[in-house]
Coordinates of C-alpha atoms in Angstrom, one line a residue:
Chain A
M1 CA 0.0 0.0 0.0
S2 CA 1.5 3.4 -1.0
H3 CA 1.6 6.2 1.5
Q4 CA -0.7 8.1 -0.8
T5 CA -3.4 5.4 -0.5
S6 CA -3.1 5.0 3.2
G7 CA -3.3 8.7 3.7
N8 CA -6.5 8.9 1.7
E9 CA -8.0 6.0 3.6
L10 CA -7.1 7.7 6.9
D11 CA -8.6 10.9 5.7
A12 CA -11.8 9.0 4.8
L13 CA -11.9 7.4 8.2
L14 CA -11.3 10.8 10.0
N15 CA -14.0 12.4 7.8
K16 CA -16.4 9.7 8.7
M17 CA -15.9 10.4 12.4
K18 CA -16.2 14.1 11.9
S19 CA -19.5 13.6 10.0
A20 CA -20.8 11.3 12.7
V21 CA -20.4 14.0 15.3
S22 CA -21.4 17.0 13.1
P23 CA -24.5 19.0 14.0
V24 CA -26.1 18.0 10.7
R25 CA -26.5 14.5 12.0
G26 CA -28.6 15.9 14.8
I27 CA -30.7 17.8 12.4
L28 CA -31.3 14.7 10.1
R29 CA -32.2 12.6 13.2
E30 CA -34.7 15.2 14.2
L31 CA -36.3 15.3 10.8
H32 CA -36.3 11.5 10.7
E33 CA -38.0 11.3 14.1
K34 CA -40.4 14.1 13.1
F35 CA -41.7 12.5 9.9
L36 CA -41.4 8.8 10.9
P37 CA -45.0 8.7 12.2
T38 CA -46.2 10.2 8.9
L39 CA -48.0 7.2 7.3
D40 CA -49.7 9.1 4.5
G41 CA -49.3 7.9 0.9
K42 CA -49.3 4.6 -0.7
V43 CA -46.6 2.3 -1.9
A44 CA -46.5 1.9 -5.7
D45 CA -48.4 -1.2 -6.7
Y46 CA -48.5 -1.2 -10.6
I47 CA -46.2 -4.1 -10.4
P48 CA -46.4 -6.7 -7.5
E49 CA -42.6 -6.4 -6.7
L50 CA -42.9 -2.7 -5.8
A51 CA -45.9 -3.4 -3.6
K52 CA -43.7 -5.5 -1.4
A53 CA -41.9 -2.4 -0.1
D54 CA -42.5 -1.7 3.6
P55 CA -44.1 1.8 3.9
R56 CA -42.3 2.3 7.2
W57 CA -38.8 2.3 5.5
F58 CA -37.3 5.8 5.8
G59 CA -33.7 6.8 5.3
I60 CA -31.9 10.2 4.7
S61 CA -28.3 10.6 3.5
I62 CA -26.3 13.7 2.8
V63 CA -22.9 13.5 1.0
T64 CA -20.8 16.6 0.5
R65 CA -18.7 17.5 -2.4
H66 CA -15.7 16.7 -0.1
G67 CA -17.0 13.2 0.3
Q68 CA -18.2 13.6 3.9
F69 CA -21.4 11.9 4.7
V70 CA -24.1 11.9 7.3
E71 CA -27.0 9.4 7.2
V72 CA -29.8 8.2 9.4
G73 CA -32.5 5.5 9.3
D74 CA -32.8 2.8 6.6
F75 CA -30.1 4.3 4.4
R76 CA -28.7 0.8 3.5
Q77 CA -32.1 -0.5 2.3
M78 CA -32.0 -1.3 -1.4
F79 CA -34.7 -0.3 -3.8
T80 CA -35.1 0.3 -7.6
I81 CA -34.0 3.6 -8.9
Q82 CA -37.0 4.0 -11.3
S83 CA -37.4 7.5 -12.8
I84 CA -34.4 8.8 -10.9
S85 CA -32.4 7.2 -13.6
K86 CA -33.8 9.6 -16.2
P87 CA -31.6 12.7 -15.8
F88 CA -28.4 10.5 -15.6
V89 CA -29.3 8.7 -18.9
F90 CA -30.1 12.1 -20.4
G91 CA -26.5 13.1 -19.4
L92 CA -25.1 10.1 -21.2
A93 CA -27.1 10.9 -24.3
L94 CA -25.7 14.5 -24.2
E95 CA -22.2 13.1 -24.1
D96 CA -23.0 10.7 -27.0
H97 CA -24.6 13.3 -29.3
G98 CA -24.1 16.8 -28.0
R99 CA -26.8 19.3 -27.1
D100 CA -28.2 20.2 -30.5
D101 CA -28.8 16.6 -31.6
V102 CA -30.4 15.7 -28.3
M103 CA -32.6 18.7 -28.4
R104 CA -33.9 17.6 -31.8
R105 CA -35.2 14.4 -30.2
V106 CA -36.4 15.6 -26.9
G107 CA -37.4 19.0 -25.5
V108 CA -36.8 20.6 -22.1
E109 CA -40.2 22.0 -21.6
P110 CA -42.1 21.2 -18.3
T111 CA -45.4 19.5 -18.8
G112 CA -48.4 19.5 -16.5
E113 CA -49.2 16.0 -17.7
A114 CA -48.6 12.9 -15.6
F115 CA -45.3 11.1 -16.1
N116 CA -46.8 8.3 -18.1
A117 CA -48.9 10.5 -20.4
I118 CA -49.0 9.5 -24.1
V119 CA -48.4 13.0 -25.3
L120 CA -45.9 14.5 -27.7
D121 CA -45.3 18.2 -28.6
E122 CA -47.7 18.6 -31.5
S123 CA -45.5 21.0 -33.5
S124 CA -42.3 19.1 -33.2
N125 CA -43.5 15.5 -32.3
R126 CA -40.8 15.6 -29.6
P127 CA -41.5 14.4 -26.1
F128 CA -41.7 17.5 -23.8
N129 CA -38.7 16.7 -21.7
P130 CA -36.4 13.8 -20.7
M131 CA -38.1 13.4 -17.3
V132 CA -41.4 12.1 -18.6
N133 CA -41.6 8.5 -19.8
S134 CA -41.8 9.4 -23.5
G135 CA -38.7 11.7 -23.2
A136 CA -36.8 9.1 -21.2
I137 CA -37.5 6.4 -23.8
A138 CA -36.3 8.8 -26.5
T139 CA -33.1 9.5 -24.5
A140 CA -32.6 5.8 -23.9
D141 CA -32.8 5.3 -27.6
L142 CA -29.9 7.7 -28.1
I143 CA -27.5 5.7 -26.0
K144 CA -24.7 4.6 -28.3
G145 CA -23.1 1.2 -28.6
R146 CA -21.9 -1.4 -31.2
D147 CA -24.8 -3.6 -30.3
F148 CA -27.5 -3.9 -27.6
P149 CA -25.3 -5.5 -25.0
E150 CA -22.7 -2.8 -25.4
R151 CA -25.4 -0.1 -25.0
V152 CA -26.6 -1.7 -21.8
S153 CA -23.1 -2.1 -20.4
R154 CA -22.3 1.5 -21.1
M155 CA -25.5 2.6 -19.3
I156 CA -24.7 0.3 -16.3
A157 CA -21.1 1.5 -16.2
M158 CA -22.2 5.1 -16.1
F159 CA -24.4 4.4 -13.0
G160 CA -21.4 2.6 -11.5
R161 CA -19.3 5.8 -11.9
Y162 CA -22.0 7.9 -10.2
C163 CA -22.4 5.4 -7.3
G164 CA -18.8 4.6 -6.9
R165 CA -19.5 0.9 -7.0
Q166 CA -20.7 -1.8 -9.4
V167 CA -24.5 -1.6 -9.7
H168 CA -26.9 -4.4 -10.4
L169 CA -30.4 -4.8 -11.7
D170 CA -33.3 -6.1 -9.7
N171 CA -34.3 -8.9 -12.1
T172 CA -37.7 -9.5 -10.7
V173 CA -38.6 -5.8 -11.1
F174 CA -37.1 -5.8 -14.5
M175 CA -39.1 -8.8 -15.6
S176 CA -42.3 -7.3 -14.2
E177 CA -41.6 -3.9 -15.9
R178 CA -41.1 -5.4 -19.3
L179 CA -44.1 -7.8 -19.0
T180 CA -46.5 -5.1 -17.9
G181 CA -44.9 -2.2 -19.8
H182 CA -47.6 -1.9 -22.4
R183 CA -48.1 1.8 -21.9
N184 CA -44.4 2.5 -22.4
R185 CA -44.3 0.3 -25.5
A186 CA -47.3 2.3 -26.8
I187 CA -45.3 5.5 -26.2
G188 CA -42.3 4.0 -28.0
H189 CA -44.4 3.0 -31.0
L190 CA -46.1 6.4 -31.1
M191 CA -42.6 7.9 -31.4
L192 CA -41.6 5.4 -34.0
N193 CA -44.7 6.3 -36.0
F194 CA -43.5 10.0 -36.0
G195 CA -39.9 8.9 -36.8
M196 CA -38.6 10.3 -33.5
V197 CA -37.0 7.0 -32.7
G198 CA -35.4 4.4 -34.9
E199 CA -36.1 0.7 -35.7
R200 CA -34.2 -0.3 -32.6
I201 CA -37.0 0.9 -30.4
E202 CA -37.6 -2.6 -29.0
D203 CA -34.0 -2.7 -27.8
S204 CA -34.3 0.8 -26.4
L205 CA -37.4 -0.1 -24.4
E206 CA -35.5 -3.0 -22.9
L207 CA -32.7 -0.6 -22.1
Y208 CA -35.2 1.8 -20.5
F209 CA -36.8 -1.1 -18.4
Q210 CA -33.3 -2.0 -17.3
Q211 CA -32.2 1.5 -16.3
C212 CA -35.4 1.7 -14.1
S213 CA -34.6 -1.6 -12.4
I214 CA -31.1 -0.6 -11.1
Q215 CA -30.8 -1.2 -7.4
V216 CA -29.6 1.6 -5.2
N217 CA -29.9 2.8 -1.6
C218 CA -30.3 6.3 -0.3
H219 CA -26.5 6.6 0.3
D220 CA -26.0 5.9 -3.4
L221 CA -28.5 8.6 -4.3
A222 CA -26.7 11.1 -2.2
V223 CA -23.4 10.1 -3.8
M224 CA -24.9 10.6 -7.2
G225 CA -26.2 14.0 -6.2
A226 CA -22.9 14.9 -4.7
T227 CA -21.2 13.9 -8.0
L228 CA -23.4 16.5 -9.8
A229 CA -22.8 19.0 -7.0
N230 CA -19.1 18.4 -7.6
G231 CA -19.1 19.3 -11.3
G232 CA -19.5 15.7 -12.4
V233 CA -16.7 14.1 -10.3
N234 CA -17.6 11.4 -7.8
P235 CA -16.3 12.9 -4.5
I236 CA -15.7 9.5 -2.9
T237 CA -13.8 7.8 -5.8
G238 CA -12.5 10.9 -7.6
E239 CA -13.8 9.4 -10.9
R240 CA -15.5 11.6 -13.4
A241 CA -19.0 10.4 -14.1
I242 CA -20.1 13.0 -16.7
E243 CA -18.4 15.8 -18.6
A244 CA -18.5 19.0 -16.5
R245 CA -20.2 21.1 -19.2
Y246 CA -23.3 18.9 -19.2
V247 CA -23.9 19.0 -15.4
K248 CA -26.0 22.2 -15.7
D249 CA -28.2 20.5 -18.4
L250 CA -29.1 17.8 -15.9
L251 CA -29.7 20.2 -13.0
S252 CA -31.9 22.6 -15.0
V253 CA -34.2 19.8 -16.2
M254 CA -34.3 18.4 -12.7
L255 CA -35.2 21.8 -11.2
T256 CA -38.0 22.4 -13.8
C257 CA -39.2 18.9 -14.6
G258 CA -37.9 16.5 -11.9
M259 CA -40.9 16.0 -9.7
Y260 CA -43.5 14.7 -12.1
D261 CA -46.5 17.0 -12.3
Y262 CA -45.6 18.7 -9.0
A263 CA -42.5 20.1 -10.7
G264 CA -43.7 23.7 -10.9
E265 CA -44.7 23.9 -7.3
W266 CA -41.5 22.2 -6.3
A267 CA -39.4 24.8 -8.1
Y268 CA -41.4 27.5 -6.5
R269 CA -41.5 26.2 -2.9
V270 CA -38.3 24.1 -2.6
G271 CA -36.2 25.4 -5.4
I272 CA -33.6 22.5 -5.4
P273 CA -32.8 20.4 -8.5
A274 CA -34.2 17.0 -7.7
K275 CA -35.6 13.8 -9.2
S276 CA -38.0 11.3 -7.6
G277 CA -38.8 7.8 -8.5
V278 CA -41.8 5.5 -7.8
G279 CA -39.5 3.2 -5.9
G280 CA -39.6 5.9 -3.1
G281 CA -36.3 7.6 -3.7
I282 CA -35.5 11.3 -4.2
V283 CA -32.1 12.7 -5.2
A284 CA -31.6 16.4 -4.6
V285 CA -28.6 18.4 -5.5
L286 CA -27.1 21.5 -3.8
P287 CA -24.7 22.6 -6.5
G288 CA -21.2 23.1 -5.2
V289 CA -22.2 21.8 -1.8
A290 CA -23.8 18.4 -1.5
G291 CA -26.1 15.7 -2.7
I292 CA -29.1 14.5 -0.7
G293 CA -30.7 11.0 -1.0
I294 CA -34.0 10.2 0.7
F295 CA -35.9 6.9 0.6
S296 CA -39.4 6.3 1.8
P297 CA -41.6 4.2 -0.4
A298 CA -45.1 5.7 0.5
L299 CA -46.0 8.0 -2.5
D300 CA -48.4 10.8 -2.9
P301 CA -50.9 10.7 -5.8
K302 CA -48.4 12.4 -8.1
G303 CA -45.8 9.6 -7.5
N304 CA -43.4 11.5 -5.1
S305 CA -42.3 10.1 -1.8
V306 CA -44.4 11.8 0.9
R307 CA -41.7 11.9 3.5
G308 CA -39.1 12.7 0.9
L309 CA -41.0 15.9 -0.1
K310 CA -41.4 16.9 3.6
V311 CA -37.7 16.4 4.4
C312 CA -36.6 18.5 1.3
E313 CA -39.1 21.2 2.0
E314 CA -38.0 21.5 5.6
L315 CA -34.3 21.4 4.8
S316 CA -34.8 24.1 2.1
T317 CA -36.7 26.3 4.5
R318 CA -34.5 25.8 7.5
F319 CA -31.2 26.4 5.7
G320 CA -32.4 28.7 2.9
L321 CA -31.5 26.2 0.1
H322 CA -33.8 27.5 -2.6
A323 CA -31.8 28.3 -5.7
F324 CA -33.0 31.9 -5.7
E325 CA -32.7 32.6 -2.0
S326 CA -31.6 36.2 -1.4
T327 CA -29.1 35.0 1.2
P328 CA -28.1 31.5 0.1
G329 CA -27.8 29.1 3.0
A330 CA -26.2 26.1 1.4
E331 CA -22.7 27.2 2.5
S332 CA -24.0 27.3 6.1
L333 CA -25.1 23.7 5.8
L334 CA -21.6 22.8 4.6
A335 CA -20.1 24.7 7.5
E336 CA -22.2 22.7 9.9
L337 CA -20.8 19.5 8.4
Q338 CA -17.3 20.7 9.1
P339 CA -16.7 20.2 12.8
S340 CA -13.3 22.0 12.4
S341 CA -15.4 25.2 12.9
R342 CA -16.2 24.0 16.4
Chain B
M1 CA -23.8 22.0 28.7
A2 CA -22.3 18.6 29.7
K3 CA -18.6 18.1 29.3
I4 CA -17.6 15.0 27.4
I5 CA -14.3 13.5 28.5
S6 CA -12.7 10.6 26.6
V7 CA -10.0 8.6 28.2
H8 CA -7.7 6.7 25.9
S9 CA -4.3 5.0 25.8
F10 CA -2.5 3.6 22.8
R11 CA -1.6 0.4 24.6
G12 CA -3.2 -1.7 27.2
G13 CA -2.2 -1.8 30.8
T14 CA -1.8 1.9 31.4
G15 CA -4.4 1.9 34.1
K16 CA -6.8 3.8 31.9
S17 CA -10.1 2.3 33.2
N18 CA -8.9 2.7 36.8
V19 CA -8.1 6.4 36.2
T20 CA -11.5 6.9 34.4
A21 CA -13.5 5.3 37.2
N22 CA -11.7 7.2 40.0
L23 CA -12.0 10.6 38.2
A24 CA -15.7 9.9 37.6
V25 CA -16.3 9.1 41.3
I26 CA -14.3 12.1 42.5
I27 CA -16.3 14.5 40.3
A28 CA -19.6 12.9 41.2
K29 CA -18.9 13.2 44.9
L30 CA -18.7 17.0 44.4
G31 CA -22.4 16.9 43.7
H32 CA -22.4 16.3 39.9
R33 CA -24.3 14.0 37.7
V34 CA -21.8 11.8 35.9
A35 CA -21.9 8.8 33.6
I36 CA -19.2 6.4 32.3
V37 CA -19.7 4.6 28.9
D38 CA -17.5 1.6 28.3
T39 CA -16.9 1.7 24.6
D40 CA -14.2 -0.9 24.9
I41 CA -16.5 -3.4 23.2
Q42 CA -13.7 -5.9 22.5
S43 CA -12.5 -6.1 26.1
P44 CA -14.9 -4.4 28.5
G45 CA -13.8 -3.9 32.0
V46 CA -14.9 -0.7 33.7
H47 CA -18.0 -2.4 35.2
V48 CA -15.8 -4.5 37.5
L49 CA -14.7 -1.4 39.4
F50 CA -18.3 -0.8 40.3
Q51 CA -19.2 -4.4 41.1
L52 CA -21.7 -4.3 38.3
D53 CA -22.3 -7.8 36.9
P54 CA -23.0 -7.2 33.2
K55 CA -24.3 -10.8 32.9
R56 CA -27.2 -9.7 35.2
A57 CA -27.5 -6.3 33.5
R58 CA -30.5 -6.7 31.3
Y59 CA -29.2 -4.3 28.6
T60 CA -25.7 -3.3 27.6
L61 CA -24.2 -0.9 25.1
N62 CA -24.3 -3.7 22.6
D63 CA -28.2 -3.9 22.8
Y64 CA -28.4 -0.2 22.2
L65 CA -26.1 -0.4 19.1
W66 CA -28.3 -3.2 17.7
G67 CA -31.4 -1.2 18.2
L68 CA -32.8 -3.5 21.0
A69 CA -32.9 -0.8 23.7
R70 CA -32.6 2.8 24.4
I71 CA -29.2 3.7 25.8
E72 CA -30.7 4.9 29.1
Q73 CA -32.0 1.3 29.6
A74 CA -28.4 0.2 29.6
A75 CA -27.3 2.9 32.1
Y76 CA -27.0 1.5 35.7
D77 CA -27.1 3.8 38.7
V78 CA -24.1 2.9 40.8
T79 CA -24.2 5.9 43.1
E80 CA -24.8 3.9 46.3
T81 CA -22.0 1.5 45.6
V82 CA -19.3 4.1 45.5
I83 CA -20.6 7.1 47.3
A84 CA -21.0 6.6 51.1
D85 CA -23.9 8.9 51.8
P86 CA -25.4 10.2 48.7
D87 CA -28.7 11.2 50.4
G88 CA -29.4 14.9 50.1
S89 CA -26.6 15.3 47.5
S90 CA -27.2 15.8 43.9
A91 CA -24.4 13.4 43.1
R92 CA -25.2 10.6 40.7
L93 CA -23.0 8.1 38.9
F94 CA -24.2 5.9 36.1
V95 CA -22.3 3.2 34.2
V96 CA -23.2 1.9 30.7
P97 CA -21.4 -1.4 30.4
S98 CA -20.4 -3.3 27.3
S99 CA -21.5 -7.0 27.1
V100 CA -19.0 -9.6 28.4
D101 CA -20.8 -12.3 26.5
S102 CA -18.4 -13.8 24.0
G103 CA -21.3 -14.2 21.4
A104 CA -22.3 -10.5 21.8
I105 CA -18.6 -9.4 21.4
G106 CA -18.2 -11.6 18.4
R107 CA -21.4 -10.4 16.8
I108 CA -20.6 -6.8 17.1
L109 CA -17.0 -7.3 15.8
N110 CA -18.3 -9.4 12.9
E111 CA -21.2 -7.3 11.8
G112 CA -20.0 -3.9 12.8
Y113 CA -22.5 -1.1 13.5
D114 CA -23.3 2.4 12.4
V115 CA -20.7 4.4 14.4
G116 CA -22.9 7.5 14.2
L117 CA -25.3 5.6 16.6
L118 CA -22.7 5.8 19.3
N119 CA -22.7 9.6 19.1
D120 CA -26.5 9.7 19.1
G121 CA -26.3 7.5 22.2
F122 CA -23.9 9.9 24.0
Q123 CA -26.2 12.8 23.2
E124 CA -29.3 11.0 24.4
L125 CA -27.6 10.0 27.6
I126 CA -26.6 13.5 28.3
R127 CA -30.1 14.8 27.7
D128 CA -32.1 12.1 29.4
L129 CA -29.9 11.6 32.5
R130 CA -29.3 15.4 32.7
L131 CA -25.5 14.8 32.9
D132 CA -22.9 17.3 33.9
Y133 CA -20.0 15.0 32.8
L134 CA -19.8 12.1 30.5
F135 CA -16.7 9.9 30.6
I136 CA -15.9 7.6 27.7
D137 CA -13.6 4.7 28.5
T138 CA -12.1 3.6 25.1
H139 CA -10.4 0.5 23.7
P140 CA -6.6 0.7 23.6
G141 CA -5.2 1.4 20.2
V142 CA -7.0 3.1 17.3
N143 CA -10.4 1.9 16.1
E144 CA -13.7 3.4 15.1
E145 CA -15.1 3.8 18.6
T146 CA -11.9 5.4 19.7
L147 CA -11.8 7.9 16.9
L148 CA -15.5 8.8 17.3
S149 CA -15.0 9.2 21.0
I150 CA -12.1 11.6 20.4
A151 CA -14.0 13.5 17.8
V152 CA -17.0 14.1 20.1
S153 CA -15.1 14.9 23.2
D154 CA -14.5 18.3 24.8
V155 CA -11.4 16.9 26.6
L156 CA -9.2 14.0 25.6
L157 CA -7.2 12.4 28.4
L158 CA -4.3 10.4 27.1
V159 CA -3.0 8.0 29.7
M160 CA 0.5 6.5 29.2
R161 CA 3.3 4.9 31.1
P162 CA 6.8 6.2 31.1
D163 CA 8.2 3.7 28.6
N164 CA 9.3 4.0 25.0
Q165 CA 6.6 2.0 23.4
D166 CA 4.0 4.2 25.1
F167 CA 5.8 7.3 24.1
Q168 CA 5.8 6.3 20.4
G169 CA 2.2 5.0 20.4
T170 CA 0.8 8.0 22.1
A171 CA 2.3 10.2 19.4
V172 CA 0.1 8.4 16.9
T173 CA -3.0 9.1 19.0
A174 CA -2.0 12.7 19.6
E175 CA -1.7 13.3 15.9
L176 CA -5.0 11.7 15.1
A177 CA -6.7 13.8 17.9
R178 CA -5.3 17.0 16.4
R179 CA -6.6 16.0 13.0
L180 CA -10.0 15.4 14.5
N181 CA -9.9 18.9 15.9
V182 CA -10.1 17.8 19.5
K183 CA -10.8 20.9 21.7
E184 CA -8.4 20.1 24.5
M185 CA -5.9 17.3 25.0
L186 CA -4.4 16.5 28.4
M187 CA -1.7 14.0 29.2
I188 CA -1.6 11.7 32.2
V189 CA 1.6 9.7 32.9
N190 CA 0.7 6.8 35.1
K191 CA 2.6 4.0 37.0
V192 CA 5.7 6.2 37.4
P193 CA 8.4 4.3 39.4
G194 CA 9.4 5.9 42.7
G195 CA 13.0 6.7 41.6
M196 CA 12.1 8.6 38.4
D197 CA 12.5 12.4 38.2
R198 CA 8.8 13.4 37.9
Q199 CA 9.5 17.0 37.0
A200 CA 11.8 16.0 34.2
L201 CA 9.3 13.5 32.9
R202 CA 6.6 16.2 33.0
E203 CA 8.7 18.5 30.9
K204 CA 9.6 15.8 28.5
V205 CA 6.0 14.8 27.9
T206 CA 4.9 18.4 27.6
Q207 CA 7.5 19.1 25.0
L208 CA 7.1 15.9 23.1
Y209 CA 3.3 16.2 22.5
E210 CA 3.0 20.0 22.9
A211 CA 0.2 19.3 25.3
E212 CA -0.5 20.0 28.9
V213 CA 0.4 17.3 31.4
A214 CA -2.5 17.1 33.8
G215 CA -0.9 14.6 36.2
V216 CA 2.1 12.4 36.8
L217 CA 0.8 9.5 38.9
P218 CA 3.0 7.2 41.0
F219 CA 3.2 3.5 40.6
N220 CA 1.5 2.2 43.7
E221 CA 1.5 -1.2 45.3
E222 CA -1.6 -0.6 47.3
I223 CA -3.7 -0.7 44.1
V224 CA -3.0 -4.4 43.9
N225 CA -4.8 -4.9 47.2
V226 CA -7.9 -3.2 45.7
A227 CA -7.5 -5.7 42.8
S228 CA -9.6 -3.8 40.3
S229 CA -12.7 -4.4 42.3
A230 CA -13.1 -1.1 44.2
I231 CA -12.5 2.5 43.8
F232 CA -9.0 3.2 45.0
S233 CA -9.5 6.9 45.9
N234 CA -12.4 5.8 48.2
R235 CA -10.2 3.5 50.2
Y236 CA -6.9 5.4 50.1
S237 CA -8.1 9.0 50.3
E238 CA -4.7 10.4 51.3
H239 CA -2.5 8.4 49.0
P240 CA -0.3 10.3 46.5
F241 CA -2.1 8.6 43.7
T242 CA -5.4 9.8 45.0
R243 CA -4.0 13.4 45.5
G244 CA -2.8 13.3 41.9
L245 CA -6.3 12.3 40.7
L246 CA -7.9 15.1 42.7
A247 CA -5.7 17.6 41.0
I248 CA -6.7 16.2 37.6
A249 CA -10.4 16.4 38.6
D250 CA -9.9 20.0 39.5
R251 CA -8.3 20.7 36.1
L252 CA -11.2 18.9 34.4
K253 CA -13.8 21.1 36.2
A254 CA -12.1 24.2 35.0

């Protein structure tokens, strides 16, 4: 072991201890305790596998751009990433084709429609944005590769870079998604009809069902968020997950379109780029500061985690994390994570 | 605000648990509410000094870390065991033992636990038992419990013997403590042989670690009579060892 490596490992260990005693841990515990009794909402049940989730599960994780992390509750519980995969695959599509080409296939316009609406922009035939299912299928179709297996492995490898570990699919969820994905197939074929996707749409749908079935926990989500907060470099591994110039593309569609048809109110009230999934996860990004991962599978009627929304809303209010806050508070959150200021 | 005091030594056999227990008793006797947490999960021991049988203790620190109990449920009031006439005094002393069951020790070493929970436990204990002082007795050497205890403490007491292995090892701990931004680090040199120049030793340690020496305690034979089963300062109240501890307790209260 080189001195460099052991130094980094020691730093990581010391950071872990500093995080464990930081005041932010106390705040996360308080939020966890406060919202734990909230039993509103319903676990997604459109496929039987998702309905097996325990509505009591609840974890919160914050990872800073320096790689410090604070986490409470069921932060190790695995679940499927679902729609949270969408902005990240959008990022890979941007790297593969550049902004202009991607924009010809999918817009960046928020839609008031539900995430699974079968609607395209009438003037351009494009899906409105990459966060609704139609747009996500169109972006999945853009992922390059010599053949289908290579496209899939590039997508999986990308999530591995964001998470800082090898990621795996939940096969049962994947099989259920593809067996019951009639609506998504219909969306794919509608786009095929308009020439917005190519003949490989069947493969692309498979790719889309696979990306939704990736297993993560709320620590992973926070690391993914922290990677975006850190200009595209995973702060734990130091590996680049996405070209720096595209980070803002992801964050702006997350801010405007990330929370299904609650996106407008979200941008207004909370003002943090975020993406939710029907597995119960939410990833939120405080640019230049930290990533937040929350997991609680009980969803509101729009498909967002009930407790996840509450935690984000309270963190945003308490620390002044809204993107357009007159006195930005994200730095104060970072300061609270650094016990050196004690 | 309660004061958190971690007591650590790089190697075993420095008399760390004995120093911890005596300091806690001395401070409690002054009318304070004090607790000792034994975070030495691998080789627990501080309970012995209070005649607390952890086999009969329903809950231990291990149960708290596994989520089977609140930490207050693992806190045992030992005031009457060590303070002669606690009535009418606000003095209280609690001990949170670690399990001495080999299965429980094995399980926690094997499975690990979320080290953040240990900090949560300290905070809960301070709040729920309305503590003035929390002493943390740590495992010798460097491990996660130790590092966390150092990171959370207001005062770190480093106990060492006057020998070369302790001198070197303590330097490692002192460096880690500085990197963890410990607020205050005090050195205690224990088991100092009678013939040794205590003033020279004090100066050497001060210079070596750039830290204040809170006490240079004599090696004492009487402690063998107590045989780790009672509080030394209670039985030998005028002994130089006890007087040294009283001075350290005064320093901790400052």
